[in-house]
Amino acid sequence: MAFHRLDENDMRALESIVSPERISAGESNLHLHSMDQTHHKGYLPEAVLWPGSTDEVSAILRLANQRRIPVTPWGAGTSLEGNCCPVAGGIVLDFQEMSRILAIRAEDFQVDVEPGVTYKDMNRTLARSGLFFPPDPGANATIGGMIANNASGIRTIKYGATRDNVLRLTAVLADGRIIRAGSRSPKSSSGYDLARLIIGSEGTLAVVTEATLRLRGIPEGFSAAVATFDSVRRAAEAVYGIMAYGLTPSALEILDDRALRYINREREDPLPEKTTLLIEFTGNNEAGLAEDLGRAREVCEENGCESFRQGVGRDERNRLWETRHRFGECFIRSHPGLDVLIMDAAVPLSRFPDLVERAVDIADEHGLESCVSAHAGDGNLHLNVAGDMSDPAFFHSLTRAYDEIVTFAVSLGGTATGEHGIGIGKRKFMQLEHGEGMEVMRGIKRHLDPNGILNPGKVLPEEVEGSGDIP
Ligand SMILES: Cc1cc2nc3c(=O)[nH]c(=O)nc-3n(C[C@H](O)[C@H](O)[C@H](O)COP(=O)(O)OP(=O)(O)OC[C@H]3O[C@@H](n4cnc5c(N)ncnc54)[C@H](O)[C@@H]3O)c2cc1C
């Protein structure tokens, strides 16, 4: 696919669509929009645009499609697989100027937002109405980025991922057409589900300019516990036991002993450096919450937990979740100057103990120092590794370990990515995971974006012509 490099005529045409302060080809802006938050190398775009409306996005895409200029949407740039890196140069569309909460319809548990609002800012506003949007990734992502990556987090076990909590989208297609997908009804059997097709497509099929999200009431009560285990396998088996019992926790997260060491470097009140299972139930019935926690305790003890501390108060519980939330950032901070890889794979729950145990072994066999932070209740493993990618020995070990772990997860009936998306880094596993389905995906891409301008070089394994490498 040959792309056109932006020339002066293109810049003038773009300047007639957005006001001059919302377009930049300045070096620092190009660098700020060249890479996400991991090891993937940077690619310079040729211009950054901050659109202010759906109509502006439509006009930009119409022009870009006619001129065959790549367009990469950009939220907060917190992706972990190179999802927002503009590998073929062209235009980056940054949604910072489209970050309004358009309407809160508390009576229907819904909110209409623009894509640039961050979920933390949005949830702070919604809390005044006693409501929240449950998917909560560990970084302060935008709603547009969460929709595009189908992000999830510690509450997904109870409330689902982003895809389960979006009702309706306004999206702009590659040729500038504006579509509305989904409806405000809580359910629908009407036609092909275009909203769900766009969600998780990483900006490769359409650009989202507005979304109606499903909200939940903030639960009043909770019961929480911290259990420790002598191995990550036992902790994972306890997770399976809790779910198999039919309990419905609001969070079930594993951090292994090595992860706790990083966490303790930043905590005033250190936690035991043991593999730890964080358990929480939420609801409004105190007796029911206590009963559920009691059952979880039985399951943990049957699986050999070394300690089970319940009766965690509100302040401590908030601190624990804050710690869990910030673990990714803490791991990155702990390795200044090094590249960080947060591996992401997910399997059916019954196979989660096998995945987590084997993944740690594989990393050890390749001489990699790793630690586990897992959304265990979703069968979703993160194995965190840091090192210098320009060191050929490290790069070789990491690549082999990564390939073995993801291939193992897929062989268990799982997926190459539970929540971070395919981006650049996971494209090589697409054929393995989707087989014949890949041709259908290619057909969808060809139909919606025949010139391949939308976020080229992502999701599908095909190579694209790269024009914007950082020297
Ligand atoms: C420390 C850390 C912890 C993390 N923890 C989690 C976690 O627990 N769970 C999780 O799911 N993720 C996690 N992530 C990954 C990341 O935060 C999520 O993938 C998030 O959804 C990215 O959002 P963003 O706004 O930063 O989007 P970006 O990174 O800017 O973009 C993500 C993708 O969305 C596309 N995009 C952005 N806006 C639009 C739009 N309006 N229309 C169409 N496409 C668009 C981009 O092109 C790109 O493909 C973590 C990241 C970090 C750094």
Coordinates of C-alpha atoms and ligand atoms in Angstrom, one line a residue:
M1 CA 0.0 0.0 0.0
A2 CA 1.7 3.2 -1.2
F3 CA 0.9 6.2 1.0
H4 CA 1.2 9.9 0.1
R5 CA 3.4 12.1 2.2
L6 CA 1.8 15.3 3.4
D7 CA 2.7 18.2 1.2
E8 CA 2.0 22.0 1.5
N9 CA -1.3 21.7 -0.4
D10 CA -2.4 19.0 2.1
M11 CA -1.4 21.2 5.0
R12 CA -3.3 24.1 3.6
A13 CA -6.4 21.9 3.0
L14 CA -6.2 20.6 6.6
E15 CA -5.8 24.2 7.9
S16 CA -9.1 25.0 6.2
I17 CA -10.8 22.3 8.3
V18 CA -9.4 22.9 11.8
S19 CA -8.2 26.2 13.2
P20 CA -4.5 26.9 13.1
E21 CA -3.9 26.3 16.8
R22 CA -5.3 22.7 16.4
I23 CA -2.8 21.6 13.8
S24 CA 0.9 21.1 14.3
A25 CA 3.9 19.8 12.4
G26 CA 6.3 21.0 15.2
E27 CA 9.0 18.6 16.2
S28 CA 8.0 18.2 19.9
N29 CA 4.4 17.5 19.0
L30 CA 5.4 14.9 16.5
H31 CA 7.7 13.2 19.0
L32 CA 5.0 13.3 21.7
H33 CA 2.7 11.4 19.3
S34 CA 5.3 8.9 18.1
M35 CA 5.1 6.0 20.6
D36 CA 3.0 4.4 23.3
Q37 CA 4.2 3.4 26.8
T38 CA 6.3 0.3 26.1
H39 CA 9.2 -1.0 24.2
H40 CA 7.8 -0.4 20.7
K41 CA 10.0 1.9 18.8
G42 CA 8.8 5.4 17.8
Y43 CA 7.5 6.4 14.4
L44 CA 7.1 10.1 13.6
P45 CA 3.8 11.3 12.2
E46 CA 3.9 14.2 9.7
A47 CA 1.2 16.3 11.4
V48 CA -0.9 16.2 14.6
L49 CA -4.5 17.4 14.5
W50 CA -6.8 18.1 17.4
P51 CA -10.3 17.9 15.9
G52 CA -13.2 19.6 17.7
S53 CA -16.3 17.9 16.2
T54 CA -17.5 14.8 14.3
D55 CA -17.9 17.0 11.2
E56 CA -14.2 18.0 11.4
V57 CA -13.2 14.4 11.7
S58 CA -15.3 13.6 8.7
A59 CA -13.8 16.3 6.6
I60 CA -10.2 15.3 7.6
L61 CA -10.9 11.6 6.7
R62 CA -12.5 12.5 3.4
L63 CA -9.3 14.4 2.4
A64 CA -7.0 11.8 3.8
N65 CA -8.8 9.0 1.9
Q66 CA -8.7 10.9 -1.4
R67 CA -5.0 11.7 -0.9
R68 CA -4.1 8.3 0.6
I69 CA -2.7 9.8 3.8
P70 CA -2.5 7.5 6.8
V71 CA -4.5 8.5 9.9
T72 CA -3.9 7.2 13.4
P73 CA -6.3 8.1 16.2
W74 CA -4.8 8.9 19.5
G75 CA -6.3 8.9 23.0
A76 CA -3.9 9.2 25.9
G77 CA -1.1 7.1 24.3
T78 CA -1.1 4.5 27.1
S79 CA -1.3 1.5 24.9
L80 CA 1.1 -1.4 25.5
E81 CA 1.3 -3.0 22.1
G82 CA 2.2 -0.1 19.9
N83 CA -1.6 0.3 19.0
C84 CA -1.4 4.1 18.6
C85 CA 2.1 4.4 17.0
P86 CA 1.8 6.0 13.6
V87 CA 4.0 3.4 11.8
A88 CA 3.4 4.9 8.3
G89 CA 3.6 8.5 9.3
G90 CA 0.7 10.7 8.1
I91 CA -1.8 12.3 10.4
V92 CA -2.3 11.7 14.1
L93 CA -5.8 12.6 15.3
D94 CA -5.5 13.6 19.0
F95 CA -8.9 13.7 20.7
Q96 CA -7.9 15.9 23.6
E97 CA -10.2 18.7 22.4
M98 CA -13.2 16.4 22.2
S99 CA -13.5 15.4 25.8
R100 CA -16.9 16.7 26.9
I101 CA -19.5 14.8 28.8
L102 CA -22.5 15.6 26.6
A103 CA -25.4 14.2 28.7
I104 CA -25.8 12.2 31.9
R105 CA -29.1 10.3 31.8
A106 CA -29.1 8.9 35.4
E107 CA -32.6 7.6 35.0
D108 CA -31.4 5.2 32.3
F109 CA -27.9 4.6 33.8
Q110 CA -26.3 6.1 30.6
V111 CA -23.9 8.8 29.7
D112 CA -23.1 10.3 26.3
V113 CA -19.4 11.3 25.9
E114 CA -16.9 12.5 23.4
P115 CA -13.9 10.1 23.0
G116 CA -11.2 12.2 24.5
V117 CA -12.6 12.2 28.1
T118 CA -10.6 10.1 30.4
Y119 CA -12.5 7.5 32.4
K120 CA -11.1 8.8 35.7
D121 CA -12.4 12.4 35.0
M122 CA -15.7 11.0 33.8
N123 CA -16.1 8.7 36.8
R124 CA -15.3 11.7 39.1
T125 CA -18.2 13.6 37.6
L126 CA -20.6 10.6 37.5
A127 CA -19.9 9.9 41.2
R128 CA -22.0 13.0 42.0
S129 CA -25.0 11.0 40.6
G130 CA -24.0 7.8 42.5
L131 CA -23.0 6.2 39.2
F132 CA -19.8 4.8 37.6
F133 CA -18.5 3.3 34.4
P134 CA -16.9 0.0 35.6
P135 CA -14.1 -0.9 33.1
D136 CA -11.0 0.6 34.7
P137 CA -7.6 0.0 33.1
G138 CA -4.5 0.7 35.1
A139 CA -3.6 3.9 33.3
N140 CA -5.7 7.0 32.9
A141 CA -7.0 6.1 29.4
T142 CA -9.5 7.9 27.3
I143 CA -12.9 6.4 26.5
G144 CA -12.0 6.4 22.8
G145 CA -8.8 4.5 23.5
M146 CA -10.6 2.1 25.8
I147 CA -13.3 1.5 23.1
A148 CA -10.7 0.9 20.4
N149 CA -8.7 -1.6 22.6
N150 CA -11.7 -3.1 24.3
A151 CA -9.9 -2.3 27.6
S152 CA -10.8 -3.9 30.9
G153 CA -9.5 -4.0 34.4
I154 CA -10.1 -5.2 38.0
R155 CA -13.9 -4.9 37.9
T156 CA -14.3 -6.8 34.6
I157 CA -15.0 -10.0 36.5
K158 CA -18.3 -8.6 37.7
Y159 CA -19.2 -6.0 35.1
G160 CA -17.6 -7.0 31.9
A161 CA -15.1 -5.3 29.6
T162 CA -15.6 -2.0 27.7
R163 CA -17.4 -3.9 24.9
D164 CA -20.1 -5.0 27.4
N165 CA -20.7 -1.5 28.6
V166 CA -21.0 0.5 25.3
L167 CA -24.5 0.9 23.9
R168 CA -24.1 3.2 21.0
L169 CA -21.4 4.9 18.9
T170 CA -21.0 7.7 16.4
A171 CA -18.2 6.8 14.1
V172 CA -16.6 8.2 11.0
L173 CA -15.6 5.7 8.3
A174 CA -12.4 6.0 6.2
D175 CA -14.2 7.9 3.4
G176 CA -15.7 10.4 5.8
R177 CA -19.2 8.9 6.1
I178 CA -20.7 9.3 9.6
I179 CA -22.6 6.3 11.0
R180 CA -24.5 5.7 14.2
A181 CA -24.2 2.1 15.5
G182 CA -26.2 0.6 18.3
S183 CA -29.0 2.2 20.2
R184 CA -29.9 3.5 23.7
S185 CA -32.0 0.5 24.4
P186 CA -30.4 -1.9 26.9
K187 CA -31.0 -4.8 24.4
S188 CA -31.5 -5.2 20.6
S189 CA -31.7 -7.9 18.0
S190 CA -31.5 -5.5 15.1
G191 CA -29.1 -6.3 12.3
Y192 CA -25.4 -6.8 12.4
D193 CA -23.8 -5.4 15.5
L194 CA -21.6 -2.7 14.0
A195 CA -20.8 -1.1 17.4
R196 CA -19.3 -4.3 18.6
L197 CA -17.3 -4.7 15.4
I198 CA -15.8 -1.2 15.8
I199 CA -15.1 -1.8 19.6
G200 CA -11.7 -3.5 19.8
S201 CA -10.8 -2.7 16.2
E202 CA -8.0 -0.3 17.4
G203 CA -8.9 2.5 15.1
T204 CA -8.4 0.4 12.0
L205 CA -12.1 0.3 10.9
A206 CA -13.5 3.6 12.0
V207 CA -12.9 6.6 14.2
V208 CA -15.2 7.0 17.2
T209 CA -16.4 10.5 17.8
E210 CA -19.2 9.9 20.4
A211 CA -20.3 7.0 22.7
T212 CA -23.3 6.2 24.9
L213 CA -22.0 4.1 27.8
R214 CA -23.9 1.9 30.2
L215 CA -23.4 2.9 33.9
R216 CA -23.9 1.1 37.2
G217 CA -24.8 2.3 40.7
I218 CA -21.8 2.7 43.0
P219 CA -22.4 -0.1 45.5
E220 CA -22.5 1.0 49.1
G221 CA -21.1 -2.1 50.9
F222 CA -18.1 -4.3 50.4
S223 CA -16.2 -7.1 52.0
A224 CA -12.5 -7.6 51.2
A225 CA -9.7 -9.9 52.1
V226 CA -6.0 -10.5 51.4
A227 CA -4.9 -14.1 51.1
T228 CA -1.3 -15.3 50.7
F229 CA 0.0 -18.5 49.1
D230 CA 3.3 -20.3 48.7
S231 CA 2.9 -20.5 45.0
V232 CA 1.2 -18.7 42.2
R233 CA -0.4 -22.0 41.1
R234 CA -2.1 -22.5 44.4
A235 CA -3.4 -18.9 44.3
A236 CA -4.7 -19.5 40.8
E237 CA -6.4 -22.7 41.9
A238 CA -8.1 -20.8 44.7
V239 CA -9.4 -18.3 42.1
Y240 CA -10.9 -21.2 40.1
G241 CA -12.4 -22.7 43.3
I242 CA -14.1 -19.3 44.2
M243 CA -15.6 -19.0 40.7
A244 CA -16.6 -22.7 40.5
Y245 CA -18.4 -22.3 43.8
G246 CA -20.7 -19.8 42.0
L247 CA -19.5 -16.8 44.0
T248 CA -19.6 -13.4 42.2
P249 CA -16.6 -11.3 43.4
S250 CA -16.2 -7.8 42.1
A251 CA -12.4 -8.3 42.0
L252 CA -10.0 -11.3 42.2
E253 CA -6.4 -10.2 41.5
I254 CA -3.1 -12.0 41.9
L255 CA 0.3 -10.3 42.5
D256 CA 3.2 -12.7 43.0
D257 CA 5.9 -12.3 45.6
R258 CA 8.2 -10.7 43.1
A259 CA 5.6 -8.0 42.2
L260 CA 5.1 -7.4 45.9
R261 CA 8.8 -6.5 46.2
Y262 CA 8.4 -3.7 43.6
I263 CA 5.2 -2.5 45.3
N264 CA 6.9 -2.3 48.8
R265 CA 9.6 0.0 47.5
E266 CA 6.8 2.6 47.1
R267 CA 4.6 1.8 50.1
E268 CA 5.0 3.2 53.6
D269 CA 3.3 0.2 55.1
P270 CA 4.9 -2.8 53.4
L271 CA 2.8 -5.9 52.5
P272 CA 4.1 -9.4 53.1
E273 CA 6.3 -10.4 50.1
K274 CA 4.2 -13.4 49.3
T275 CA 2.1 -14.4 46.4
T276 CA -1.1 -12.5 47.2
L277 CA -4.7 -12.9 46.2
L278 CA -6.9 -9.7 46.6
I279 CA -10.5 -10.6 47.0
E280 CA -13.5 -8.2 47.0
F281 CA -17.3 -8.6 47.0
T282 CA -19.5 -5.5 46.6
G283 CA -23.3 -5.1 47.2
N284 CA -25.8 -3.6 49.5
N285 CA -26.5 -6.6 51.7
E286 CA -24.0 -6.8 54.6
A287 CA -24.9 -10.3 55.7
G288 CA -24.6 -11.7 52.1
L289 CA -21.2 -10.0 51.7
A290 CA -19.9 -11.5 54.9
E291 CA -21.3 -14.9 53.9
D292 CA -19.6 -14.8 50.5
L293 CA -16.3 -13.8 52.0
G294 CA -16.6 -16.7 54.5
R295 CA -17.1 -19.1 51.6
A296 CA -14.1 -17.6 49.7
R297 CA -12.0 -18.1 52.9
E298 CA -13.0 -21.8 52.9
V299 CA -11.9 -22.2 49.3
C300 CA -8.6 -20.4 49.9
E301 CA -7.9 -22.7 53.0
E302 CA -8.8 -25.8 50.9
N303 CA -6.2 -24.6 48.4
G304 CA -3.5 -24.2 51.1
C305 CA -3.5 -20.5 51.7
E306 CA -0.8 -19.4 54.2
S307 CA -2.9 -16.5 55.6
F308 CA -6.3 -15.0 55.1
R309 CA -6.9 -11.5 56.4
Q310 CA -10.4 -10.3 56.3
G311 CA -12.2 -7.3 57.9
V312 CA -10.1 -5.0 55.7
G313 CA -11.5 -1.4 56.4
R314 CA -12.5 1.1 53.8
D315 CA -9.2 3.1 53.9
E316 CA -7.0 0.1 53.7
R317 CA -9.2 -1.4 50.9
N318 CA -8.9 1.8 48.9
R319 CA -5.1 1.9 49.4
L320 CA -4.9 -1.8 48.3
W321 CA -6.8 -1.2 45.1
E322 CA -4.8 2.0 44.5
T323 CA -1.7 -0.1 44.8
R324 CA -3.0 -2.8 42.5
H325 CA -4.1 -0.1 40.0
R326 CA -0.7 1.6 40.0
F327 CA 1.3 -1.6 39.8
G328 CA 2.0 -1.2 36.0
E329 CA 3.2 2.3 36.5
C330 CA 5.2 1.2 39.6
F331 CA 6.9 -1.5 37.5
I332 CA 7.8 0.9 34.7
R333 CA 9.1 3.4 37.3
S334 CA 11.3 0.7 38.9
H335 CA 13.2 0.2 35.6
P336 CA 14.3 3.6 34.5
G337 CA 16.0 3.5 31.1
L338 CA 14.9 0.0 30.4
D339 CA 12.2 -1.3 28.0
V340 CA 9.2 -2.8 29.7
L341 CA 7.0 -5.5 28.3
I342 CA 3.7 -6.3 30.0
M343 CA 2.7 -9.6 28.4
D344 CA -1.0 -10.2 28.2
A345 CA -2.8 -13.5 27.5
A346 CA -6.0 -15.0 28.7
V347 CA -7.4 -18.5 28.9
P348 CA -10.6 -20.4 30.1
L349 CA -10.6 -20.1 33.9
S350 CA -10.0 -23.9 34.5
R351 CA -6.7 -23.6 32.6
F352 CA -5.6 -20.4 34.3
P353 CA -3.4 -22.3 36.9
D354 CA -1.6 -24.1 34.0
L355 CA -1.0 -20.8 32.1
V356 CA 0.3 -18.9 35.1
E357 CA 2.6 -21.7 36.2
R358 CA 4.0 -22.4 32.8
A359 CA 4.5 -18.7 31.9
V360 CA 6.7 -18.2 35.0
D361 CA 8.6 -21.3 34.2
I362 CA 9.2 -20.3 30.5
A363 CA 10.4 -16.9 31.7
D364 CA 12.8 -18.5 34.1
E365 CA 14.0 -21.0 31.5
H366 CA 15.0 -18.1 29.3
G367 CA 16.8 -16.3 32.1
L368 CA 14.3 -13.5 32.3
E369 CA 13.4 -11.8 35.6
S370 CA 9.6 -11.6 35.6
C371 CA 6.7 -11.0 37.9
V372 CA 3.0 -11.7 37.8
S373 CA 0.1 -9.2 38.0
A374 CA -3.1 -11.0 36.9
H375 CA -6.8 -10.2 36.5
A376 CA -7.1 -13.8 37.7
G377 CA -10.9 -13.9 37.9
D378 CA -10.9 -13.3 34.1
G379 CA -8.2 -15.9 33.4
N380 CA -6.1 -13.0 32.3
L381 CA -2.3 -13.1 33.0
H382 CA 0.1 -10.3 32.8
L383 CA 3.8 -11.3 33.0
N384 CA 6.0 -8.2 33.5
V385 CA 9.5 -8.1 32.2
A386 CA 12.1 -5.3 31.8
G387 CA 15.4 -5.2 30.0
D388 CA 17.3 -3.6 27.2
M389 CA 15.8 -4.4 23.8
S390 CA 18.9 -3.3 22.0
D391 CA 20.8 -6.1 23.7
P392 CA 20.6 -9.0 21.2
A393 CA 20.7 -11.7 23.9
F394 CA 17.9 -10.1 25.9
F395 CA 15.8 -9.5 22.8
H396 CA 16.3 -13.1 21.7
S397 CA 15.3 -14.5 25.1
L398 CA 12.3 -12.2 25.4
T399 CA 11.0 -12.9 22.0
R400 CA 11.3 -16.7 22.4
A401 CA 9.6 -16.6 25.9
Y402 CA 6.9 -14.3 24.6
D403 CA 6.2 -16.6 21.6
E404 CA 6.1 -19.7 23.8
I405 CA 3.7 -18.2 26.4
V406 CA 1.3 -16.8 23.8
T407 CA 1.3 -20.0 21.8
F408 CA 0.7 -22.0 25.0
A409 CA -2.3 -19.7 25.9
V410 CA -3.8 -20.2 22.5
S411 CA -3.3 -24.0 22.7
L412 CA -5.4 -23.9 25.9
G413 CA -8.3 -22.4 24.0
G414 CA -7.3 -18.9 25.0
T415 CA -6.3 -15.7 23.3
A416 CA -3.1 -13.8 22.5
T417 CA -4.5 -10.7 24.3
G418 CA -7.1 -10.4 27.0
E419 CA -7.2 -6.6 27.0
H420 CA -4.2 -4.8 25.5
G421 CA -5.1 -5.5 21.9
I422 CA -3.0 -6.6 19.0
G423 CA -1.3 -3.4 18.0
I424 CA 2.0 -4.1 16.3
G425 CA 3.3 -6.6 18.8
K426 CA 0.7 -9.4 18.6
R427 CA 0.0 -9.4 14.8
K428 CA 2.2 -12.5 14.4
F429 CA -0.2 -14.5 16.5
M430 CA -3.4 -13.6 14.5
Q431 CA -3.3 -16.5 12.1
L432 CA -2.6 -19.0 14.8
E433 CA -5.6 -17.7 16.9
H434 CA -8.1 -17.0 14.1
G435 CA -7.2 -19.3 11.2
E436 CA -9.8 -19.1 8.4
G437 CA -11.4 -16.1 10.2
M438 CA -8.4 -14.0 9.1
E439 CA -9.8 -13.8 5.5
V440 CA -13.1 -12.6 6.9
M441 CA -11.3 -9.9 8.9
R442 CA -9.3 -8.9 5.8
G443 CA -12.5 -8.6 3.8
I444 CA -14.1 -6.4 6.5
K445 CA -11.0 -4.1 6.5
R446 CA -11.0 -4.0 2.7
H447 CA -14.7 -3.1 2.6
L448 CA -14.6 -0.4 5.3
D449 CA -11.1 1.1 4.4
P450 CA -10.2 0.1 0.9
N451 CA -7.2 2.4 0.8
G452 CA -5.9 1.1 4.1
I453 CA -5.5 4.6 5.6
L454 CA -6.9 3.9 9.1
N455 CA -4.1 3.1 11.6
P456 CA -2.1 1.1 9.1
G457 CA 0.3 -1.7 10.3
K458 CA -2.0 -2.7 13.2
V459 CA -4.1 -5.8 13.9
L460 CA -3.7 -7.5 10.5
P461 CA -0.3 -9.1 10.0
E462 CA 0.4 -7.4 6.6
E463 CA 3.4 -5.2 6.5
V464 CA 2.9 -1.5 5.5
E465 CA 5.2 0.9 4.0
G466 CA 6.8 2.7 7.0
S467 CA 7.7 6.3 6.3
G468 CA 8.1 7.9 9.7
D469 CA 10.8 6.0 11.7
I470 CA 12.5 8.0 14.3
P471 CA 16.2 8.2 13.4
Ligands
LIG1 C1 0.7 1.3 33.5 C2 -0.4 0.8 32.5 C3 -1.4 -0.1 33.0 C4 -2.3 -0.5 32.1 N1 -3.3 -1.4 32.6 C5 -4.3 -1.8 31.8 C6 -5.4 -2.6 32.3 O1 -5.5 -2.9 33.4 N2 -6.3 -3.0 31.4 C7 -6.3 -2.6 30.1 O2 -7.2 -3.0 29.3 N3 -5.3 -1.8 29.6 C8 -4.3 -1.4 30.4 N4 -3.3 -0.6 29.9 C9 -3.3 -0.3 28.5 C10 -4.0 1.0 28.1 O3 -4.2 1.9 29.2 C11 -5.4 0.7 27.4 O4 -5.2 -0.1 26.3 C12 -6.2 1.9 27.1 O5 -7.4 1.5 26.6 C13 -5.5 2.8 26.0 O6 -6.2 4.0 26.0 P1 -5.6 5.4 25.5 O7 -6.6 6.5 25.7 O8 -4.3 5.6 26.1 O9 -5.5 5.1 24.0 P2 -4.3 5.1 23.0 O10 -3.1 4.3 23.5 O11 -4.0 6.6 22.7 O12 -4.9 4.4 21.7 C14 -5.3 3.1 21.8 C15 -5.9 2.6 20.5 O13 -7.1 3.3 20.3 C16 -7.1 4.0 19.1 N5 -8.0 5.2 19.3 C17 -7.9 6.1 20.2 N6 -8.9 7.0 20.1 C18 -9.7 6.5 19.2 C19 -10.9 7.0 18.6 N7 -11.6 8.1 19.0 N8 -11.5 6.2 17.6 C20 -10.9 5.1 17.2 N9 -9.7 4.7 17.7 C21 -9.2 5.4 18.6 C22 -5.7 4.3 18.8 O14 -5.4 4.4 17.4 C23 -5.1 3.0 19.3 O15 -5.2 1.9 18.3 C24 -2.3 -0.1 30.8 C25 -1.3 0.8 30.3 C26 -0.4 1.2 31.2 C27 0.7 2.2 30.7

